[in-house]
Short mmCIF file of C-alpha atoms in Angstrom, two decimals:
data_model
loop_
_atom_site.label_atom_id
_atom_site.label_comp_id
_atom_site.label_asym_id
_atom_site.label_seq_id
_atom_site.Cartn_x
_atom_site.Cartn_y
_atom_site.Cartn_z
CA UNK D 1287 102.41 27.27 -23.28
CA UNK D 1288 99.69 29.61 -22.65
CA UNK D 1289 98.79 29.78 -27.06
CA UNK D 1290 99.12 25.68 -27.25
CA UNK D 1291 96.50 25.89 -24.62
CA UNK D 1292 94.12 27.76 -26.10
CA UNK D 1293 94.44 26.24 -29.26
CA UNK D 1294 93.81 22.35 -27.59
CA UNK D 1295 90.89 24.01 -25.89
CA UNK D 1296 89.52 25.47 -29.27
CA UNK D 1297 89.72 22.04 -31.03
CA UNK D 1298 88.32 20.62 -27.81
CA UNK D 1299 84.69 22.82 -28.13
CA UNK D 1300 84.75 21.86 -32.68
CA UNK D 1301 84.93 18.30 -30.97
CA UNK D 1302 82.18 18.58 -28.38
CA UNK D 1303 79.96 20.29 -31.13
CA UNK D 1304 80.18 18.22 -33.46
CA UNK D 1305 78.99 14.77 -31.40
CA UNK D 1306 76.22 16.97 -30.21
CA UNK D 1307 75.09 17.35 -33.35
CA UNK D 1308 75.22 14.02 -34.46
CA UNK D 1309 73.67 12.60 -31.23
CA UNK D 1310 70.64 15.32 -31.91
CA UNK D 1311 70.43 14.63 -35.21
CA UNK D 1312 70.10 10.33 -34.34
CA UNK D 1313 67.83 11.42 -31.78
CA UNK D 1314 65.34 13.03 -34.61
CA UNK D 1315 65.68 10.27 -36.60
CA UNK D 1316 65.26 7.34 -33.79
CA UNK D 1317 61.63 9.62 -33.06
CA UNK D 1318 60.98 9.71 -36.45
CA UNK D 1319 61.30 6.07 -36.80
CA UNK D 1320 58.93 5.45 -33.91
CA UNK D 1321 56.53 8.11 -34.50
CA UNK D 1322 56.53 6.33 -38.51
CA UNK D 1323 55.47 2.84 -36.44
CA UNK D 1324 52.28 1.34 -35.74
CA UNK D 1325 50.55 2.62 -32.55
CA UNK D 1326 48.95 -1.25 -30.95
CA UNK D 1327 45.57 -0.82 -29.34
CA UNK D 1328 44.67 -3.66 -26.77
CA UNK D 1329 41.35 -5.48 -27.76
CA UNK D 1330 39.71 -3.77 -24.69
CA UNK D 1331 40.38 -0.42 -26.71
CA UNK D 1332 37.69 -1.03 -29.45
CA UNK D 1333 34.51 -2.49 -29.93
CA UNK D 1334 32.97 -3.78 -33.44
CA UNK D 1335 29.98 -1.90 -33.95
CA UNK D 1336 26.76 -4.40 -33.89
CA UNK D 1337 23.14 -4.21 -34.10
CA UNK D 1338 20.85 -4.70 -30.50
CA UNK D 1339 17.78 -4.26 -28.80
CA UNK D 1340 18.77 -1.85 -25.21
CA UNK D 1341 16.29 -1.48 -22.82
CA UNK D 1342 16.67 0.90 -19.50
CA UNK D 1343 16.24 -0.73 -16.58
CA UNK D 1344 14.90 0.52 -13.58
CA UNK D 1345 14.43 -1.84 -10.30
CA UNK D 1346 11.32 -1.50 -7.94
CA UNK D 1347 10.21 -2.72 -5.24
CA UNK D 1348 6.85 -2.85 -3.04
CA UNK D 1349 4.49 -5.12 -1.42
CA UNK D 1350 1.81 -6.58 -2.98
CA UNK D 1351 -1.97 -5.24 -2.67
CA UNK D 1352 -5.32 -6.38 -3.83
CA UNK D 1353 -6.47 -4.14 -6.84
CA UNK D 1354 -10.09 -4.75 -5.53
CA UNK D 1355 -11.16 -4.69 -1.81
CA UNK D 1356 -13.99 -3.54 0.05
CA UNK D 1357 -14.49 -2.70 3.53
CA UNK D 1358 -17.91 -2.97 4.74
CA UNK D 1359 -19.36 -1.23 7.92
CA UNK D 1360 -22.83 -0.89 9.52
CA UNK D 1361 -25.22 1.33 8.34
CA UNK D 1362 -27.95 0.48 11.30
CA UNK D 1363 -27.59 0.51 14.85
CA UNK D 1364 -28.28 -3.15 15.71
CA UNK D 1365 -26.94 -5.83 17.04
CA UNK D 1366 -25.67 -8.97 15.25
CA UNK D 1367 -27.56 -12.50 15.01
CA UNK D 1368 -25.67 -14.07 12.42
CA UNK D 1369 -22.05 -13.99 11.10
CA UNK D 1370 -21.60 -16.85 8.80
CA UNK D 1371 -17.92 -16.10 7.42
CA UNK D 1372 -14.32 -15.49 9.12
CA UNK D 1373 -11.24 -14.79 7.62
CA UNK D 1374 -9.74 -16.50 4.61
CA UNK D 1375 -13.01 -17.88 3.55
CA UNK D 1376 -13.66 -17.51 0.09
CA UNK D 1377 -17.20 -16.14 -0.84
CA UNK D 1378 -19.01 -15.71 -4.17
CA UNK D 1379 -20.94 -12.46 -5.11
CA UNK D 1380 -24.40 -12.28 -3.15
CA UNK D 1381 -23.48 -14.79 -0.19
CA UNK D 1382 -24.42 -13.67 3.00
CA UNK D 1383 -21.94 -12.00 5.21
CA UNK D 1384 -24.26 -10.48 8.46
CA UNK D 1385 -27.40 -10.42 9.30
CA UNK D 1386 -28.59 -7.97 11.83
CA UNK D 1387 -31.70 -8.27 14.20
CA UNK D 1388 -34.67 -6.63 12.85
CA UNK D 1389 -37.07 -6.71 15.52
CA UNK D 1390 -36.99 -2.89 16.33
CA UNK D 1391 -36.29 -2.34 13.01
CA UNK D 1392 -39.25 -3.93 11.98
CA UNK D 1393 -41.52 -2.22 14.47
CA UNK D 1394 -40.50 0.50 13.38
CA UNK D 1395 -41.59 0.17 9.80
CA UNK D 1396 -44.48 -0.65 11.49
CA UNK D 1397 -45.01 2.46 13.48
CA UNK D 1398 -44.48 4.86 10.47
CA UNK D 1399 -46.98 3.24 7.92
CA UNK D 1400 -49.53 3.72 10.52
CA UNK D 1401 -48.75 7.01 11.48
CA UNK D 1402 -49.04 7.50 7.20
CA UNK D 1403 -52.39 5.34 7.29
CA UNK D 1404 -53.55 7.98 10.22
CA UNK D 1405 -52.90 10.73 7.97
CA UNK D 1406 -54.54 9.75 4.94
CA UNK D 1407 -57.83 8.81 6.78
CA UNK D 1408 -57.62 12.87 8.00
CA UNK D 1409 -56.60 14.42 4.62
CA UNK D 1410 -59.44 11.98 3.37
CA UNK D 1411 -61.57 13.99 6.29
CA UNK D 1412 -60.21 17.58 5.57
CA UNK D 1413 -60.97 17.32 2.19
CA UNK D 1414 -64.59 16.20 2.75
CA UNK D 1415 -65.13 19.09 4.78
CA UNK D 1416 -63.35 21.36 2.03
CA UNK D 1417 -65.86 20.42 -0.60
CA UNK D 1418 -68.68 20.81 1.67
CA UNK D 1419 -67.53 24.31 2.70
CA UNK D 1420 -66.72 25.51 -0.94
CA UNK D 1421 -70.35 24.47 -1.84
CA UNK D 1422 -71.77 26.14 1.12
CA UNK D 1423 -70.16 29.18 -0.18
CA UNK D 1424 -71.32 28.97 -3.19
CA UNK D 1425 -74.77 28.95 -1.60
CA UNK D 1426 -73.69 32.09 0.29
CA UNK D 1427 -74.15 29.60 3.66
CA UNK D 1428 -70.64 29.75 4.76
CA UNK D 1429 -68.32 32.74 4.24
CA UNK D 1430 -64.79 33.03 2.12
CA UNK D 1431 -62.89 32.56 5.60
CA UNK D 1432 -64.41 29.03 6.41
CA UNK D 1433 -63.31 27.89 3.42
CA UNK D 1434 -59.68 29.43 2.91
CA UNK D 1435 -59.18 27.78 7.04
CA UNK D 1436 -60.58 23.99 5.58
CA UNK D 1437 -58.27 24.67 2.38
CA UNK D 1438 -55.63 25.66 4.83
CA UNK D 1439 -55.69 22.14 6.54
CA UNK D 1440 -55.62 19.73 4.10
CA UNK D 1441 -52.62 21.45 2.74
CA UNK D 1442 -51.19 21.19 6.30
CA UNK D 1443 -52.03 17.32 6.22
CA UNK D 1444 -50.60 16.52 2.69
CA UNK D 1445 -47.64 17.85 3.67
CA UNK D 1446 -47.22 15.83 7.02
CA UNK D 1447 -47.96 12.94 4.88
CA UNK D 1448 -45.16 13.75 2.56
CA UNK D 1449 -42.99 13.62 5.54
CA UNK D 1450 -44.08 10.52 7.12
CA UNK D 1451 -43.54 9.00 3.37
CA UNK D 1452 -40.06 9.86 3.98
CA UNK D 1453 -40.23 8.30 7.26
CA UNK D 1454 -41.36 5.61 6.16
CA UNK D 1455 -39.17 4.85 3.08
CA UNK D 1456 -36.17 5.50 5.48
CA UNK D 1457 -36.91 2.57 7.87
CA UNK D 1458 -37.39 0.43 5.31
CA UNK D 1459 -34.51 1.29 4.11
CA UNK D 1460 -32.75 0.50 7.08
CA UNK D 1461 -34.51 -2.70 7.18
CA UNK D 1462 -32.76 -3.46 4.07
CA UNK D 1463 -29.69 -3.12 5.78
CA UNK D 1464 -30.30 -5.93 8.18
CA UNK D 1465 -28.59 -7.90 5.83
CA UNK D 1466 -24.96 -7.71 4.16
CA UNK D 1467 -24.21 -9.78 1.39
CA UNK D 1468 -20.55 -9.99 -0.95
CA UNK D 1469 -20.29 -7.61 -3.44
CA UNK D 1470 -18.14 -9.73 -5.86
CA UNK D 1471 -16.44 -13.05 -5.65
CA UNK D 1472 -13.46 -12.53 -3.17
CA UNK D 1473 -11.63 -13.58 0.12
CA UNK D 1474 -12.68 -11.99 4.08
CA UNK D 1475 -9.16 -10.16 4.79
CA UNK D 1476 -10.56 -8.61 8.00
CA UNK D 1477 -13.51 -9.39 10.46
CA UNK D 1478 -12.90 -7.16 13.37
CA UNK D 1479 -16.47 -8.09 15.08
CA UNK D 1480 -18.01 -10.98 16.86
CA UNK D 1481 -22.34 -12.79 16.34
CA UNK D 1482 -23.85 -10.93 19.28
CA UNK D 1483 -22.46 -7.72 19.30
CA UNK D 1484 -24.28 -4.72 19.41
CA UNK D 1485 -22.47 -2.17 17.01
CA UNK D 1486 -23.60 1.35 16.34
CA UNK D 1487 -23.76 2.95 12.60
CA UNK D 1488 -20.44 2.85 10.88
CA UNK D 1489 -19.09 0.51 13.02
CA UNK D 1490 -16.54 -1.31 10.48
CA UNK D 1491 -17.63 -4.88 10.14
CA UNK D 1492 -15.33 -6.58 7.52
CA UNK D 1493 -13.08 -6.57 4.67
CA UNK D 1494 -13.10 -8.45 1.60
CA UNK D 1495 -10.47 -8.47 -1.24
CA UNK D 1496 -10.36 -10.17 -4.95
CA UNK D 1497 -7.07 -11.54 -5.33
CA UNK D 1498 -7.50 -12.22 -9.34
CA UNK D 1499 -5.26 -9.00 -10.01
CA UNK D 1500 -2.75 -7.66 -7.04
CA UNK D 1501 -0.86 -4.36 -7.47
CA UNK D 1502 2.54 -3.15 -6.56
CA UNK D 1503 2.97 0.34 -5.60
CA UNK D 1504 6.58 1.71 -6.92
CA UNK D 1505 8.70 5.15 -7.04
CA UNK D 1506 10.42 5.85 -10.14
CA UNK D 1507 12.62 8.52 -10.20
CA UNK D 1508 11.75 11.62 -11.63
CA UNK D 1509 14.53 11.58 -14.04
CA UNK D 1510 13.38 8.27 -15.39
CA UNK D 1511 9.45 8.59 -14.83
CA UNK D 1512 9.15 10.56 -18.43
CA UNK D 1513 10.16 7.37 -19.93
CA UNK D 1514 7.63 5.66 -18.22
CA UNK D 1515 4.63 4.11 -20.05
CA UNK D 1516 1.09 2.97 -19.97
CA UNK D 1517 1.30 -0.64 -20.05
CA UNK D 1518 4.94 -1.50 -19.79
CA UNK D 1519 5.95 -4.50 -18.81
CA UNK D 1520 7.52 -5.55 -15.57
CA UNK D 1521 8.95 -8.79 -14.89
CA UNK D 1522 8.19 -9.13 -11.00
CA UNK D 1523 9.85 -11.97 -8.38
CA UNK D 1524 8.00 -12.45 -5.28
CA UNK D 1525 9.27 -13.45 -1.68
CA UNK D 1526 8.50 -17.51 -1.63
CA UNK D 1527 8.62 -18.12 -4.95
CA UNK D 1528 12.72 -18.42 -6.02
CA UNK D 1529 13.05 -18.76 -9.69
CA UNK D 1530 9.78 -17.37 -10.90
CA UNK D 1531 8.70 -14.47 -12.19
CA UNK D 1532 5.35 -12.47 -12.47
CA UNK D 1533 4.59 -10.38 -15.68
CA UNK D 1534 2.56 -7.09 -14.82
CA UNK D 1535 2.30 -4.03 -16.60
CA UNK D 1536 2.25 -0.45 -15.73
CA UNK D 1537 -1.75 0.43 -15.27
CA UNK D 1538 -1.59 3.79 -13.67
CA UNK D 1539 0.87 6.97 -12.62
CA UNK D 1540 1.05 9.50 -10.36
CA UNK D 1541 0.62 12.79 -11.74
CA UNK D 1542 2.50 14.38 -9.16
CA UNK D 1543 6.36 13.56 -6.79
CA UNK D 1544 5.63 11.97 -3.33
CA UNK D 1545 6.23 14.95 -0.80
CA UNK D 1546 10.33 15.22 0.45
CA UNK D 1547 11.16 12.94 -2.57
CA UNK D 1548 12.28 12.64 -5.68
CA UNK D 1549 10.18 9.64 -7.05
CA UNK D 1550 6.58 9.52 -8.20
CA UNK D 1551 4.56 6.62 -7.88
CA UNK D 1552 4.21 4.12 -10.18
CA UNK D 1553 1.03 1.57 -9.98
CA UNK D 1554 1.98 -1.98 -11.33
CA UNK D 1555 -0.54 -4.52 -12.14
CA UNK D 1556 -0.50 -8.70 -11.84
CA UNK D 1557 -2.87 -11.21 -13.28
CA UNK D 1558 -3.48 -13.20 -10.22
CA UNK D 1559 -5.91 -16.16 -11.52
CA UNK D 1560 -4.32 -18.77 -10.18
CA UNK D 1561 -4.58 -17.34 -6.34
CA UNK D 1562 -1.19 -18.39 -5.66
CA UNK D 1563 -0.06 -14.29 -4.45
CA UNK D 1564 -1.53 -12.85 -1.49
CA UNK D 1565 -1.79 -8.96 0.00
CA UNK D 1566 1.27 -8.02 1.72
CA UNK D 1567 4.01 -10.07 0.12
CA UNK D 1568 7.39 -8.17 -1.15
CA UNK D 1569 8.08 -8.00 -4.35
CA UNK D 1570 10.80 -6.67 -6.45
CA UNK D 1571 11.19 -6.08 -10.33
CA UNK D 1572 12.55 -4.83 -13.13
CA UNK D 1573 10.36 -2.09 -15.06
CA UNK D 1574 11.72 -2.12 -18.51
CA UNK D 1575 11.61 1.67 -20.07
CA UNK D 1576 13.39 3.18 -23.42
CA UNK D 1577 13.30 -0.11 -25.14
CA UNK D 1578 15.16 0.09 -28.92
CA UNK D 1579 14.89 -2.42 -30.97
CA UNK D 1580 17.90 -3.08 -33.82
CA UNK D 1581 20.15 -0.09 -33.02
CA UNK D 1582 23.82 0.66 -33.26
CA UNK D 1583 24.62 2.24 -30.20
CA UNK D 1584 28.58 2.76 -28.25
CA UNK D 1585 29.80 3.59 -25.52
CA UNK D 1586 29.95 7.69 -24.46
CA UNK D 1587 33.61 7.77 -24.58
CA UNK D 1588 34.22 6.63 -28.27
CA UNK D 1589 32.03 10.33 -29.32
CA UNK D 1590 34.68 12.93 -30.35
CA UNK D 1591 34.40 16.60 -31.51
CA UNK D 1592 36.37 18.97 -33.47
CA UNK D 1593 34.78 21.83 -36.10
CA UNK D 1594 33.49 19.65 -38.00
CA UNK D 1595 31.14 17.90 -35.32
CA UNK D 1596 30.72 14.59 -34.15
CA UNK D 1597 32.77 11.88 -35.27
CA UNK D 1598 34.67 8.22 -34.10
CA UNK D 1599 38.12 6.60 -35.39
CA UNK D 1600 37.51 4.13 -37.19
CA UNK D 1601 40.04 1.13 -37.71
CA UNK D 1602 40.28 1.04 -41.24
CA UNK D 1603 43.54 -1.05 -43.26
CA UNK D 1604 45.51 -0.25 -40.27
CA UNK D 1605 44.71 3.28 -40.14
CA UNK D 1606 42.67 5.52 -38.01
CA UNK D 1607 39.57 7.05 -40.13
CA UNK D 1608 37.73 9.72 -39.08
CA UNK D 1609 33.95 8.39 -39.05
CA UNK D 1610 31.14 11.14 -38.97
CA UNK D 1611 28.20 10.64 -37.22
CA UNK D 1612 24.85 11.71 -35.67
CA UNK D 1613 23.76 11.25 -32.18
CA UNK D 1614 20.12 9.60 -31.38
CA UNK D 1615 19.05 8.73 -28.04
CA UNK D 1616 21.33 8.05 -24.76
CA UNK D 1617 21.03 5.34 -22.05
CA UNK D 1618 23.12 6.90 -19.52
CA UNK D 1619 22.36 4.59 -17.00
CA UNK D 1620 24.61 2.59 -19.81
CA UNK D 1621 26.83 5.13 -20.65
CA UNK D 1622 25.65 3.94 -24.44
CA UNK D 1623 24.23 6.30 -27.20
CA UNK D 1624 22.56 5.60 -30.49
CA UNK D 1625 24.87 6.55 -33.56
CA UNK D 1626 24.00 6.66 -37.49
CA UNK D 1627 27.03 6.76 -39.66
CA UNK D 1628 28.26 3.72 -38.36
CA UNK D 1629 28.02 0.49 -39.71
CA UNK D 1630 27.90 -3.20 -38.43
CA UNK D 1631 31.05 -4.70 -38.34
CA UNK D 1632 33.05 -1.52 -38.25
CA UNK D 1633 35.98 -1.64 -35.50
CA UNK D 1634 35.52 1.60 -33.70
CA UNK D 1635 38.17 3.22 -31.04
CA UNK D 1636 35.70 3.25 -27.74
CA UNK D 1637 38.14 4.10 -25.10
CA UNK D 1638 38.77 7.08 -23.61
CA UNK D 1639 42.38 7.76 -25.85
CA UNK D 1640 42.66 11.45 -26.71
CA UNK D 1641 45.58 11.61 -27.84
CA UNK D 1642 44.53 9.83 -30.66
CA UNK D 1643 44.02 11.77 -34.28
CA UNK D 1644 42.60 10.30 -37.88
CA UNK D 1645 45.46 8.99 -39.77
CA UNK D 1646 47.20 7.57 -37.62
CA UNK D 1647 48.64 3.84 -38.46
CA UNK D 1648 47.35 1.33 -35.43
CA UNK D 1649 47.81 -2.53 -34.71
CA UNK D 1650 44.85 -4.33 -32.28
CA UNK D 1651 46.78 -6.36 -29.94
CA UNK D 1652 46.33 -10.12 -31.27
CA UNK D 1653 45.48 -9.04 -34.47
#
């Protein structure tokens, strides 16, 4: 019993061997069979290359300010007769805006040119009495010291007339500033005094602003702000005005980050001829930066590497191609970059699928 046993057990193992073997070897050839088949991509997996115009984006935001303003304050100590404007009027360039009284002012003036028409009267005097002492001494009838002493005073008095010139020219000058007139054609924004008041100098005594060109004051970051241009354009939308949009252009920036930030400021200006924006109002916009015109760009994720250097697959007769190419500029904020090598049309493998090699047979999914 015991050698009938082994020998059933013996045939038993052969047996078990041999279906192994033929199960591994169906195994191989099922793999085989589907590694030989057609990987399908979905449609979301490529892209067909094609030609654009990108532009970066980057979205501000800011209130609105007058490019032009003035603020005007008193240069006199006076007090106020006449204040012909408040706020919101519109004025034109020259129009009155105060007057101040110029009674003491006046007397003033006054006071100094006589005091200056005293003086020339005794340099006029002094120098009379120089001549006749430099003749005398000539004569030997008045000594060196007379004369030097008469010489001595009219140089004295010539140069207290100098200083009441001054005087003088100074109160009329303040004369002049009795009166305040506009600037430039514009709007009163502020008018913190009242006709009456007494105000000493540089007492503020109104604003005016020209609302023909307003401003927006933006940060950009500094990541972006190296992209940033002289006389971009921005297309602007402005609280109270759904639906519209205000071109400006970038007219100035800040050389330097705004303390505790990591933005530098961005100055953004808007023709304003029609009068319709005011100072204050919110704006926001788009400031359009990097702009390409007629470039093939994809996304990050279809950009693969190996010793050669950079390449895509390319869907090519079914098959995966390897597709060389160079890189050109990125638009991360896209996740796109520029690629030459590629051309329009060409079905390219843009999601992230690295298992994916050249040479590889592929169907797109409802293709």
């Amino acid at each position: 019993m015991t050698i009938i046993a082994r020998c059933n057990f013996g045939k038993l193992a052969v047996a078990i061997t041999m279906v192994i073997a033929t199960l591994l070897s169906a195994g191989w050839a099922v793999a085989q069979i589907k590694r030989d088949r057609p990987i399908e991509l979905a449609q979301a997996d490529v892209s067909t290359a094609v030609r654009q115009d990108i532009v970066n984006e980057v979205r501000i935001a800011g209130s609105l300010t007058p490019i032009r303003r003035s603020t005007m304050t008193s240069r006199i100590s006076s007090t106020i007769i006449e204040l012909p404007v408040q706020i919101g009027d519109v004025v034109k360039a020259g129009d009155l805006l105060v007057r101040f009284d110029t009674e003491a002012l006046g007397s003033a003036v006054t006071a100094r040119t006589a005091e200056m028409d005293a003086l020339n009267a005794q340099i006029e005097l002094a120098e009379s009495v120089l001549e006749r002492n430099t003749t005398l001494g000539e004569r030997g009838a008045a000594s060196e010291a007379t004369r030097l002493s008469a010489r001595a005073n009219v140089l004295k008095l010539r140069a207290q007339l100098r200083s009441k010139q001054a005087e003088v020219a100074d109160a009329e000058r303040s004369l002049s500033y009795s009166e305040l007139r506009a600037e430039f054609d514009g709007v009163i924004a502020a008018r913190p005094v009242e006709q009456g008041q007494t105000v000493p100098v540089n007492t503020e005594l109104m604003t005016i602003v020209e609302l023909k060109r307003m401003e927006v004051e933006a940060g950009v970051p500094t990541s972006r702000i190296p992209l940033v241009r002289l006389k971009q354009l921005v297309d602007l939308t402005v609280e109270g005005f759904p639906g519209r949009t205000f071109p400006g252009e970038v007219v100035r920036i800040s050389p330097t980050a705004v303390a505790g930030s990591r933005a530098v400021r961005v100055f953004i200006a808007i023709n304003n001829k029609d009068g319709l924006l005011r100072g204050g109002m919110f704006t926001t916009g788009i400031l359009k930066i990097d702009d390409q015109k007629d470039v093939i760009a994809l996304p990050l994720a279809a950009i693969r590497h190996d010793a050669d250097g950079s390449f895509v697959l390319k869907v090519e007769g079914g098959v995966l191609r390897r597709q060389p190419v160079e890189l050109g500029r990125r638009w991360s904020g896209r996740n796109l970059v520029q690629l030459s090598g590629v051309n329009e049309g060409d079905v390219i493998v843009t999601a992230p699928l690295p298992d994916l090699v050249p040479d590889t047979p592929v169907a797109i999914e409802g293709t």
